[in-house]
Tab-separated table of C-alpha atoms and ligand atoms in Angstrom:
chain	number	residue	atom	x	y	z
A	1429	UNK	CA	-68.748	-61.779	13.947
A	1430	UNK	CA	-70.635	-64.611	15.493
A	1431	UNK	CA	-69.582	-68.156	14.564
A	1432	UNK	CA	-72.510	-70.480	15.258
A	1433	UNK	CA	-71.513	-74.149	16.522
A	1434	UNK	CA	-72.835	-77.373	15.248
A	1435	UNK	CA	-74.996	-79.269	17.740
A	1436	UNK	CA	-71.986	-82.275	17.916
A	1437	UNK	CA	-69.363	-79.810	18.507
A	1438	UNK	CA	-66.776	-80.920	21.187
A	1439	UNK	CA	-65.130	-79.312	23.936
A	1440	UNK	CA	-61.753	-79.377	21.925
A	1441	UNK	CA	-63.623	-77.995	18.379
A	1442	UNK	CA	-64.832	-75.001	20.585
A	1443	UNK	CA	-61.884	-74.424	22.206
A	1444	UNK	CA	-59.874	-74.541	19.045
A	1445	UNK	CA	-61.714	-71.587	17.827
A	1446	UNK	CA	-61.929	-69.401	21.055
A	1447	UNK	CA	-58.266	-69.906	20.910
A	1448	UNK	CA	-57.990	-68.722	16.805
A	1449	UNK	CA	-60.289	-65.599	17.540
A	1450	UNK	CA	-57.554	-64.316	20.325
A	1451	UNK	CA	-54.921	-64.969	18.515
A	1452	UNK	CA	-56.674	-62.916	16.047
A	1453	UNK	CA	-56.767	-59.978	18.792
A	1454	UNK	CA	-60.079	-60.072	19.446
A	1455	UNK	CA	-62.665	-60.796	22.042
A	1456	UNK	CA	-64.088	-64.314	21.926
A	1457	UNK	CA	-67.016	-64.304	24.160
A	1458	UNK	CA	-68.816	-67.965	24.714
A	1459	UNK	CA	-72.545	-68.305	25.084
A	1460	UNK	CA	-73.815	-71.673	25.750
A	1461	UNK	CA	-77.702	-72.093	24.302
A	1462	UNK	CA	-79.862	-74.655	25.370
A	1463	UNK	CA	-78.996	-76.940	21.942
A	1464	UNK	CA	-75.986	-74.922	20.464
A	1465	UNK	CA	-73.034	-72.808	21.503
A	1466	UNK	CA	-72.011	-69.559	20.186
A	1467	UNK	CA	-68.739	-67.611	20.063
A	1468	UNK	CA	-69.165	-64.215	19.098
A	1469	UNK	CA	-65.917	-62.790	18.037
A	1470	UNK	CA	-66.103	-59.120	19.689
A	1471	UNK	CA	-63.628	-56.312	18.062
A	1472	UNK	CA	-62.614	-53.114	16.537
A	1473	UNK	CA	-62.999	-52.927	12.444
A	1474	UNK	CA	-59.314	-54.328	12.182
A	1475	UNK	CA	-60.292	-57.321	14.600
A	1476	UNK	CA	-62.995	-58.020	12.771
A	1477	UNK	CA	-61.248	-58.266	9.335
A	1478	UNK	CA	-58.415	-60.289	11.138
A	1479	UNK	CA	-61.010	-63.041	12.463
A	1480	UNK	CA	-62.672	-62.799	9.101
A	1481	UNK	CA	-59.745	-63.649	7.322
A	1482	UNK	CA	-59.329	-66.716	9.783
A	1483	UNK	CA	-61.686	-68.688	7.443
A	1484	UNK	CA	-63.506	-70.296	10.175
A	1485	UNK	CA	-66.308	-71.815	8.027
A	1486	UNK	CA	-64.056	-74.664	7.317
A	1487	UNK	CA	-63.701	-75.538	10.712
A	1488	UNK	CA	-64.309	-78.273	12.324
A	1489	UNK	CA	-67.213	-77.753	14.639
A	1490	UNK	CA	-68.650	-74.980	13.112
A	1491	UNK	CA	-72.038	-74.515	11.694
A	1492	UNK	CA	-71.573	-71.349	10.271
A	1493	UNK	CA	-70.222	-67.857	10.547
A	1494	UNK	CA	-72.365	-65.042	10.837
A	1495	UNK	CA	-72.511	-60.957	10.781
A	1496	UNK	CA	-73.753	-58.931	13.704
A	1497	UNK	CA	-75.308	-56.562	11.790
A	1498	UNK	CA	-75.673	-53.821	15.294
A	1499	UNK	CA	-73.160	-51.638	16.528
A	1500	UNK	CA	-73.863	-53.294	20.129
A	1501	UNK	CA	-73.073	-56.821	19.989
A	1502	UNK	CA	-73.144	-58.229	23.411
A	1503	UNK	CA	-76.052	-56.285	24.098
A	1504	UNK	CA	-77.732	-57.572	20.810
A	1505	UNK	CA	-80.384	-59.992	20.670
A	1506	UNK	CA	-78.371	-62.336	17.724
A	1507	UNK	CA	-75.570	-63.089	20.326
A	1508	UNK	CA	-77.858	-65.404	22.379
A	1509	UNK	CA	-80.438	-66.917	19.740
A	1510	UNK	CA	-82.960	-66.089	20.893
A	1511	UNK	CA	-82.607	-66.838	24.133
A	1512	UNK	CA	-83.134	-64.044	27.162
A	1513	UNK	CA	-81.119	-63.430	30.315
A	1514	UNK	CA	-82.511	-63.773	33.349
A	1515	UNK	CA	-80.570	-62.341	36.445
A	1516	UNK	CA	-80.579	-63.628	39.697
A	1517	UNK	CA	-79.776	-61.495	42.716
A	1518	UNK	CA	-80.137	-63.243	45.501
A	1519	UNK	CA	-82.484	-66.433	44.482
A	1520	UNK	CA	-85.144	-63.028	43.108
A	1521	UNK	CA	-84.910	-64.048	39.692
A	1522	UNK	CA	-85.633	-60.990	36.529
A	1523	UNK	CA	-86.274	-61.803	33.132
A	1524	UNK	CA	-87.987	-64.371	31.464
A	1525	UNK	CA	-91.172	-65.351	33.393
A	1526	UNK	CA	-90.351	-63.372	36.394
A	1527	UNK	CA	-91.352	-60.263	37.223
A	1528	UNK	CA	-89.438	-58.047	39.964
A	1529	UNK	CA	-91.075	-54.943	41.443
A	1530	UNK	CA	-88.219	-53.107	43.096
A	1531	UNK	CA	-89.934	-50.208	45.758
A	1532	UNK	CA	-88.702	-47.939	48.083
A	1533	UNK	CA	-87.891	-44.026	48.592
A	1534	UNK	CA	-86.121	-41.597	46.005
A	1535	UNK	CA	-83.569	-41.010	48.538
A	1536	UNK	CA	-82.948	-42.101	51.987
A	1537	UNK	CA	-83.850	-39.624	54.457
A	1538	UNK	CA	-84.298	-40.688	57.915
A	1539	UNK	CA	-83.526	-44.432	59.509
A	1540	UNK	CA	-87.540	-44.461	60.287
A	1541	UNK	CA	-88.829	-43.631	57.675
A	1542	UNK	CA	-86.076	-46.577	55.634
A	1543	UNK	CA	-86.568	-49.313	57.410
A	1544	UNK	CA	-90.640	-48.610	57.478
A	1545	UNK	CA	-91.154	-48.491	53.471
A	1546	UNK	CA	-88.776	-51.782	53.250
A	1547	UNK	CA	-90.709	-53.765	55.712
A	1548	UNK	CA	-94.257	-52.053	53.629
A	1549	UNK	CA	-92.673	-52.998	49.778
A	1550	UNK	CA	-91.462	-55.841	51.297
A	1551	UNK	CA	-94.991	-57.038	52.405
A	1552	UNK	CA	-96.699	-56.340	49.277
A	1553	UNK	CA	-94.399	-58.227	47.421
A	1554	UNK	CA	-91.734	-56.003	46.564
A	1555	UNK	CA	-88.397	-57.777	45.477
A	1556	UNK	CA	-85.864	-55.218	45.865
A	1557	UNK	CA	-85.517	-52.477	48.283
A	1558	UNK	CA	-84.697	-49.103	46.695
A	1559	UNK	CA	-83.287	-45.641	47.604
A	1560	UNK	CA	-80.651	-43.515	46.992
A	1561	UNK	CA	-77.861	-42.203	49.575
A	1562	UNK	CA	-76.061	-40.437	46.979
A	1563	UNK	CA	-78.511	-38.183	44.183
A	1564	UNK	CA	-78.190	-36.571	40.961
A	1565	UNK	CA	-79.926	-33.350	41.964
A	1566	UNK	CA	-80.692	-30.482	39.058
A	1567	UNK	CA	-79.559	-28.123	41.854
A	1568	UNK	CA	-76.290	-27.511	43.470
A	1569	UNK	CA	-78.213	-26.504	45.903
A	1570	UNK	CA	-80.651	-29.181	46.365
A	1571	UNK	CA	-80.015	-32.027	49.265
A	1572	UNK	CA	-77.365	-34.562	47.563
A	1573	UNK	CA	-78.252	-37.181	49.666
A	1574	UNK	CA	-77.213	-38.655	53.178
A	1575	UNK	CA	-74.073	-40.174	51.309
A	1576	UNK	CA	-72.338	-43.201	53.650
A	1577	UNK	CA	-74.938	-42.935	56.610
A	1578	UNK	CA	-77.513	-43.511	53.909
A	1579	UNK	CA	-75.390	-46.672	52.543
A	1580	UNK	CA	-75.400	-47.792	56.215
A	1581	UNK	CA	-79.211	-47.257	56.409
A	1582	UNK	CA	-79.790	-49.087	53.032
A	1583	UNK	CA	-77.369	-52.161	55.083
A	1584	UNK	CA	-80.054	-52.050	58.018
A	1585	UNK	CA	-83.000	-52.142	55.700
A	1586	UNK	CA	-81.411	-54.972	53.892
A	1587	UNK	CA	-80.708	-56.631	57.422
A	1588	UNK	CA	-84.105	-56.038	58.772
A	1589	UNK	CA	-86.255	-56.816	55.795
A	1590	UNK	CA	-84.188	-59.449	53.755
A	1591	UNK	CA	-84.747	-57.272	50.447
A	1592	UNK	CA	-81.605	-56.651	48.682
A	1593	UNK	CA	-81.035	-53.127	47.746
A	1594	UNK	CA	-80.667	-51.123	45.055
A	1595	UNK	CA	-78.594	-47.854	44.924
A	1596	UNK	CA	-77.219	-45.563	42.274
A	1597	UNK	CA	-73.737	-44.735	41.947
A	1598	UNK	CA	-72.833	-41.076	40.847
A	1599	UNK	CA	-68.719	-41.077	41.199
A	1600	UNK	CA	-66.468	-43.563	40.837
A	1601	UNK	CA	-64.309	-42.327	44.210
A	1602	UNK	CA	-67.390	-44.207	45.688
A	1603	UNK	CA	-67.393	-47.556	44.017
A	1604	UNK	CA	-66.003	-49.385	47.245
A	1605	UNK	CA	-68.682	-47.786	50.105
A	1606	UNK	CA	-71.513	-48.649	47.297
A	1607	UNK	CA	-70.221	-52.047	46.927
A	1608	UNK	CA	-70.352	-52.851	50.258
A	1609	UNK	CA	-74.304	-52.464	50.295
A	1610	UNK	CA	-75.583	-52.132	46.706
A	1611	UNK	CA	-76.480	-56.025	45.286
A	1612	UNK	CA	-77.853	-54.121	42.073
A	1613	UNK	CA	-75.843	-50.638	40.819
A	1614	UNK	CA	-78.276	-48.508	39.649
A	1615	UNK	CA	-76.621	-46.134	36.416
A	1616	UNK	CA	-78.950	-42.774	36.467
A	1617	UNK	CA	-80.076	-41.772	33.754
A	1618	UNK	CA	-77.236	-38.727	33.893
A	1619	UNK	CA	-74.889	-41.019	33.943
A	1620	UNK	CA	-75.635	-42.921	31.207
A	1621	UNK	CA	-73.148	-42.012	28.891
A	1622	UNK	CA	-70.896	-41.874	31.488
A	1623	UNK	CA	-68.488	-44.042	29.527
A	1624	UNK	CA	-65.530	-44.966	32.481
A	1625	UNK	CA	-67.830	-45.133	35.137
A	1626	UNK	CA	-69.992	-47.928	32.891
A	1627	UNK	CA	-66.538	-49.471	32.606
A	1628	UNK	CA	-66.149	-49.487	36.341
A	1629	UNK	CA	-69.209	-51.203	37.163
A	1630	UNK	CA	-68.905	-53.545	34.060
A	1631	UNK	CA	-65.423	-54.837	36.101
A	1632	UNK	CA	-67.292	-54.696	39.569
A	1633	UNK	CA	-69.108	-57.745	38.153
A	1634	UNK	CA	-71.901	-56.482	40.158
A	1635	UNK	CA	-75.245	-56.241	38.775
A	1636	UNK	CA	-76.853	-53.084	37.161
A	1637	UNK	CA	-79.762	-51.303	36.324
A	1638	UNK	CA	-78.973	-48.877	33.798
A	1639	UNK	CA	-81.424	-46.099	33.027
A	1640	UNK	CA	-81.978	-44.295	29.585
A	1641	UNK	CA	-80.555	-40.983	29.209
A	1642	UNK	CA	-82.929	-38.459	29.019
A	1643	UNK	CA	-82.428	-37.592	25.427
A	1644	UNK	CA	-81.017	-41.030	24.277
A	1645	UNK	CA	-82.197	-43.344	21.499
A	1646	UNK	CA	-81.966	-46.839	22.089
A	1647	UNK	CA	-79.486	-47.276	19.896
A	1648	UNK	CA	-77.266	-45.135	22.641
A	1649	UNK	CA	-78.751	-47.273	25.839
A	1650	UNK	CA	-77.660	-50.260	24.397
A	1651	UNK	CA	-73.873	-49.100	23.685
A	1652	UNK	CA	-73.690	-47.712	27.199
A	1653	UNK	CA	-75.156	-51.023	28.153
A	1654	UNK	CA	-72.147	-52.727	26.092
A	1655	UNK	CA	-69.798	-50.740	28.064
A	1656	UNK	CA	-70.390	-52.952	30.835
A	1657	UNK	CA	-71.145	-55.710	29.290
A	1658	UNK	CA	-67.690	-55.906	27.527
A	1659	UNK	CA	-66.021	-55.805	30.934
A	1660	UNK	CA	-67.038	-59.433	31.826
A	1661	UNK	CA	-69.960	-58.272	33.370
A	1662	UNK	CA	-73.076	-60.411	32.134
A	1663	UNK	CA	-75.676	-58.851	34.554
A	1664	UNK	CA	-76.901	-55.481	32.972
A	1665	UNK	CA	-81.280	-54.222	33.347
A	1666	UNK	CA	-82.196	-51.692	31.356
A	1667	UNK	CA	-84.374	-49.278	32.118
A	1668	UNK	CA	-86.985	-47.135	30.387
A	1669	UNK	CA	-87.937	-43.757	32.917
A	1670	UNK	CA	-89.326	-41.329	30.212
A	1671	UNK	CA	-87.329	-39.040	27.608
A	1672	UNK	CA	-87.356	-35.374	26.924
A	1673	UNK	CA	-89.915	-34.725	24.030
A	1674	UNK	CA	-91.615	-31.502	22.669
A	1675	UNK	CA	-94.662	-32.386	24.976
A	1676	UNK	CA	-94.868	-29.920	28.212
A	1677	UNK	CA	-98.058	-31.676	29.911
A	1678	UNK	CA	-96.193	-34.256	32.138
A	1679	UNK	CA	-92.821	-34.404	33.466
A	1680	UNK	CA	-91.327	-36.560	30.864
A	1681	UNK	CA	-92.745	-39.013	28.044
A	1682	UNK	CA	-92.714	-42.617	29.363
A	1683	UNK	CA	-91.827	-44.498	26.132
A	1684	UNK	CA	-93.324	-47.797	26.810
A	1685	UNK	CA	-92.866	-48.555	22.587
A	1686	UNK	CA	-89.186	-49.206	23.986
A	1687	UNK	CA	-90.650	-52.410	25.968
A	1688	UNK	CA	-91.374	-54.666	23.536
A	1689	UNK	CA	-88.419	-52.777	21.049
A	1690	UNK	CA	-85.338	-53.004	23.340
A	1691	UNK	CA	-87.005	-56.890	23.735
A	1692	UNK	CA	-86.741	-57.695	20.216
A	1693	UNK	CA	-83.116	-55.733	20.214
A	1694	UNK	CA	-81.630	-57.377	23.292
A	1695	UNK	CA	-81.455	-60.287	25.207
A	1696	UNK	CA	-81.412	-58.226	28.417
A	1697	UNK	CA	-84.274	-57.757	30.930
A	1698	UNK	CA	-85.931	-54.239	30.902
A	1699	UNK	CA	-87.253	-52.300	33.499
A	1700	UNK	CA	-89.764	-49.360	33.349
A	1701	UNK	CA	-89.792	-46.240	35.763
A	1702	UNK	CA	-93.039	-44.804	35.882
A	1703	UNK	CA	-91.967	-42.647	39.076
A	1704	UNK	CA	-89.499	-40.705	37.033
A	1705	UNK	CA	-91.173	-39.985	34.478
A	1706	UNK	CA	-94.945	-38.933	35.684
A	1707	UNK	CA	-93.271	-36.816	38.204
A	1708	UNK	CA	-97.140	-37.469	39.617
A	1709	UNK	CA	-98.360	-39.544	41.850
A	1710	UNK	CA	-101.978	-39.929	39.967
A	1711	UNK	CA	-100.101	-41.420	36.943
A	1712	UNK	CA	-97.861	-44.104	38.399
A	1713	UNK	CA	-100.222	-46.822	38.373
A	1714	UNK	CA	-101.473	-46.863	35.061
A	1715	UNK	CA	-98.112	-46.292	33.739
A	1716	UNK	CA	-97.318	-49.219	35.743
A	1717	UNK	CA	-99.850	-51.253	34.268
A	1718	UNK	CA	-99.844	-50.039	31.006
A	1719	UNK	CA	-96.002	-51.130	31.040
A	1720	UNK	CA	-96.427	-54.372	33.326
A	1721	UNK	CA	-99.178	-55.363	30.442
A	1722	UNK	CA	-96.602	-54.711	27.568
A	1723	UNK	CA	-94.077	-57.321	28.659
A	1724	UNK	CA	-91.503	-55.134	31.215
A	1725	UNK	CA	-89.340	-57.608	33.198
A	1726	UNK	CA	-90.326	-55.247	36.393
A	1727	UNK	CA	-90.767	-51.821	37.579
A	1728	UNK	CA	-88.965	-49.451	39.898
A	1729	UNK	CA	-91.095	-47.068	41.635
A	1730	UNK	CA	-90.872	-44.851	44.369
A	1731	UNK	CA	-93.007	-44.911	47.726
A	1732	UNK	CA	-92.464	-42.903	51.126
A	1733	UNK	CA	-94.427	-43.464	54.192
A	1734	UNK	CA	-95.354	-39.672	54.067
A	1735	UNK	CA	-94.433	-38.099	50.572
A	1736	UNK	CA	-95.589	-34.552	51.784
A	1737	UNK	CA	-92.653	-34.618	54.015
A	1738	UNK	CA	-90.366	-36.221	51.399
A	1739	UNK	CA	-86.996	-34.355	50.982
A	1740	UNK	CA	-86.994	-35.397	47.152
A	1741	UNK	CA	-89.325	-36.494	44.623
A	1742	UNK	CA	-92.715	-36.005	47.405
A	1743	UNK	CA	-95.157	-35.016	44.259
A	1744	UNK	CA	-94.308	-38.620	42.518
A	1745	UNK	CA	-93.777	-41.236	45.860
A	1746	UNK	CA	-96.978	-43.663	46.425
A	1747	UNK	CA	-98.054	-43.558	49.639
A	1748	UNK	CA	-96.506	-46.122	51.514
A	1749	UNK	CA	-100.093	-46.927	53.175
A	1750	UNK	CA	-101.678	-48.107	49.605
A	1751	UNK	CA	-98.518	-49.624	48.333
A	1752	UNK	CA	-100.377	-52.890	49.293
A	1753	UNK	CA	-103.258	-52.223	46.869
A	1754	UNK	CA	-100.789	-51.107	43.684
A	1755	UNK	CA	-98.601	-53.978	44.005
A	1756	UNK	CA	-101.526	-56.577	43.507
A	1757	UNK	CA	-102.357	-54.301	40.628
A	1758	UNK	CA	-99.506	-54.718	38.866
A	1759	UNK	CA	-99.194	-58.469	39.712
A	1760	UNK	CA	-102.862	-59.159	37.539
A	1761	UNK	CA	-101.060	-56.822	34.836
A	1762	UNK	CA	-98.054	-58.942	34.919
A	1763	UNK	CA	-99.768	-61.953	34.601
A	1764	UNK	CA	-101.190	-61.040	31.457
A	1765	UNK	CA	-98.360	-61.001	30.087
A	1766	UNK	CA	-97.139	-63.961	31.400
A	1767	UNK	CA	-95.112	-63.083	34.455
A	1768	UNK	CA	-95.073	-63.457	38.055
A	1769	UNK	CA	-93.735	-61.706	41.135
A	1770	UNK	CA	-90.536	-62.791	41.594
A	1771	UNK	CA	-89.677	-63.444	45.503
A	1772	UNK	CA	-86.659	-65.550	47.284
B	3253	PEP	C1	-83.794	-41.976	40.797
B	3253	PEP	O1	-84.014	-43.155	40.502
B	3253	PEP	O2	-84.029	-41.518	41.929
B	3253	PEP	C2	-83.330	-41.053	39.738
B	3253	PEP	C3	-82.728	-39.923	40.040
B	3253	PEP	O3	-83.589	-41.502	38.491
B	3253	PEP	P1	-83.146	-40.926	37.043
B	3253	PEP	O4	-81.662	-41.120	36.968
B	3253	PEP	O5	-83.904	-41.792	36.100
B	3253	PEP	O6	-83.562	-39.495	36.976
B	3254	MN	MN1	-86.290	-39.860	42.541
């Protein structure tokens, strides 16, 4: 339920209903629009009969009372009117107008080869550092990662370059050590339904990008995305990085239809992986462009400084050495729709 507040509402007439909806026993969550306020009363079927039964029509203060229609709410588009989020992490702001590129290795290898492709992204605009120390492999027997010497490594690239970092968080044992470094928690897309460690990170308050499972609908993204949400945690990306279809060709399909979609759905910037799901080098950048062009808020994408060498994920990584050249690529596709590098 989502009870929309006149324009001359006071403090005391909002207050007064917050109040009614908890005593209700459910979740009164406060979003404060440019002209109007909203309360969206956030529960299970019996909450929501309990607040509907409340009457709050008649209120004083209130506008009107309205239906969210989606299984999602927090995640849903209706909750803010219209109106986007737009995070900031560290003065780089994602959303809206801006436009973050976030760059940097699959998975950190050596303290070289780190701190070179943050000071390269970084150059070319880059506004996050990326790169994971602990990875989702397909293999048991596949390298899982440099674990907490690659979280230290991530802390001297941040140090060094000034980028804040990105990392993805596999186990919940290692919320604290990822903490410590991570200013975004990346969600992969394994994890997605992972439905207490979503819970975790939604009371970490820290932000995160969560990726689509690979055989998820939206639909599913966006409740995993509530998951955190419903913690207290505002500060969720979503992120598109290609879905298991019947087509064999490429790695994955990049569904760039899920752009403008999860716009029109959410409120919530969205982020496309073209790294992830080309698997290819040759088809990042017009992935990139093609989804830069169709509104995405940003795009993570992978680079190494020599991706023959690379431990994980070579065949996809730009070359650090032309990173320069695809970033001002995907700037002029930005701008047509509208959006510019974001920076500190
Ligand atoms: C990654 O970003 O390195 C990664 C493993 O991504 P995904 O979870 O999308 O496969
Ligand atoms: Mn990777």
């Amino acid at each position: 339920m989502m009870i929309v507040m006149k324009e001359s509402a006071t403090e005391d007439e909002i207050g007064s209903v917050v109040e009614k909806i908890e005593r209700a026993g459910a979740l009164a969550h406060r979003s404060q629009g440019a002209r109007v306020t909203i309360i969206g009363a956030i529960g299970d079927v019996e909450q929501d009969a309990s607040v509907e039964s409340l009457g709050l029509e008649g209120q004083p203060g209130v506008d009107r009372v309205v239906p969210i229609l989606k299984p999602y709410k927090l995640a849903s588009s209706q909750i803010r009117h219209g109106e986007r989020t737009v995070l900031d992490i560290e003065g780089r702001k994602i959303g809206g107008e801006h436009f973050a590129l976030i760059a940097g290795p699959c998975t950190i290898e050596t303290r070289e080869q780190t701190l070179t492709t943050a000071e390269v992204v970084k150059d070319a605009g880059a506004a996050l550092f990326r790169g994971g120390a602990y990875k989702p492999r397909t293999s048991p027997y596949a390298f899982q990662g440099l674990g907490q010497e690659g979280l230290r490594l991530l802390a001297e690239a941040k140090e060094q370059s000034g980028l804040p970092i990105v990392t993805e968080l596999m186990d919940m044992r290692d919320l604290e050590p990822v903490l410590e470094v991570a200013d975004v928690v990346q969600i992969g897309a394994r994890n997605m339904q992972n439905y207490p460690l979503l819970a975790e990170v939604g009371r970490s308050g820290r932000p995160a990008l969560l990726k689509r499972g690979l055989s998820s609908t939206l639909d599913e993204l966006l409740m995993a995305a509530e998951y955190i949400l419903k913690e207290g945690n505002p500060n969720v990306m979503l992120c598109e990085r290609g879905i298991r279809t019947f087509e064999t060709a490429y790695r994955f399909t990049l569904d760039l239809m899920a752009v403008p979609v999860l716009k029109e759905l959410s409120h919530l910037p969205v982020i496309v992986d073209p790294s992830h799901a080309a698997g290819r080098r040759d088809l990042v950048l017009p992935l990139s462009l093609a989804a830069a062009a169709a509104g995405a808020d940003g795009i993570i994408v992978e680079v190494h400084p020599n991706p023959d060498e690379a431990i994980c994920d070579g065949p996809q990584a730009l070359i650090a050495d032309e990173f320069a050249d695809y970033a001002a690529a995907v700037q002029s596709a930005a701008a047509l729709a509208g959006k510019a590098f974001t920076t500190a």
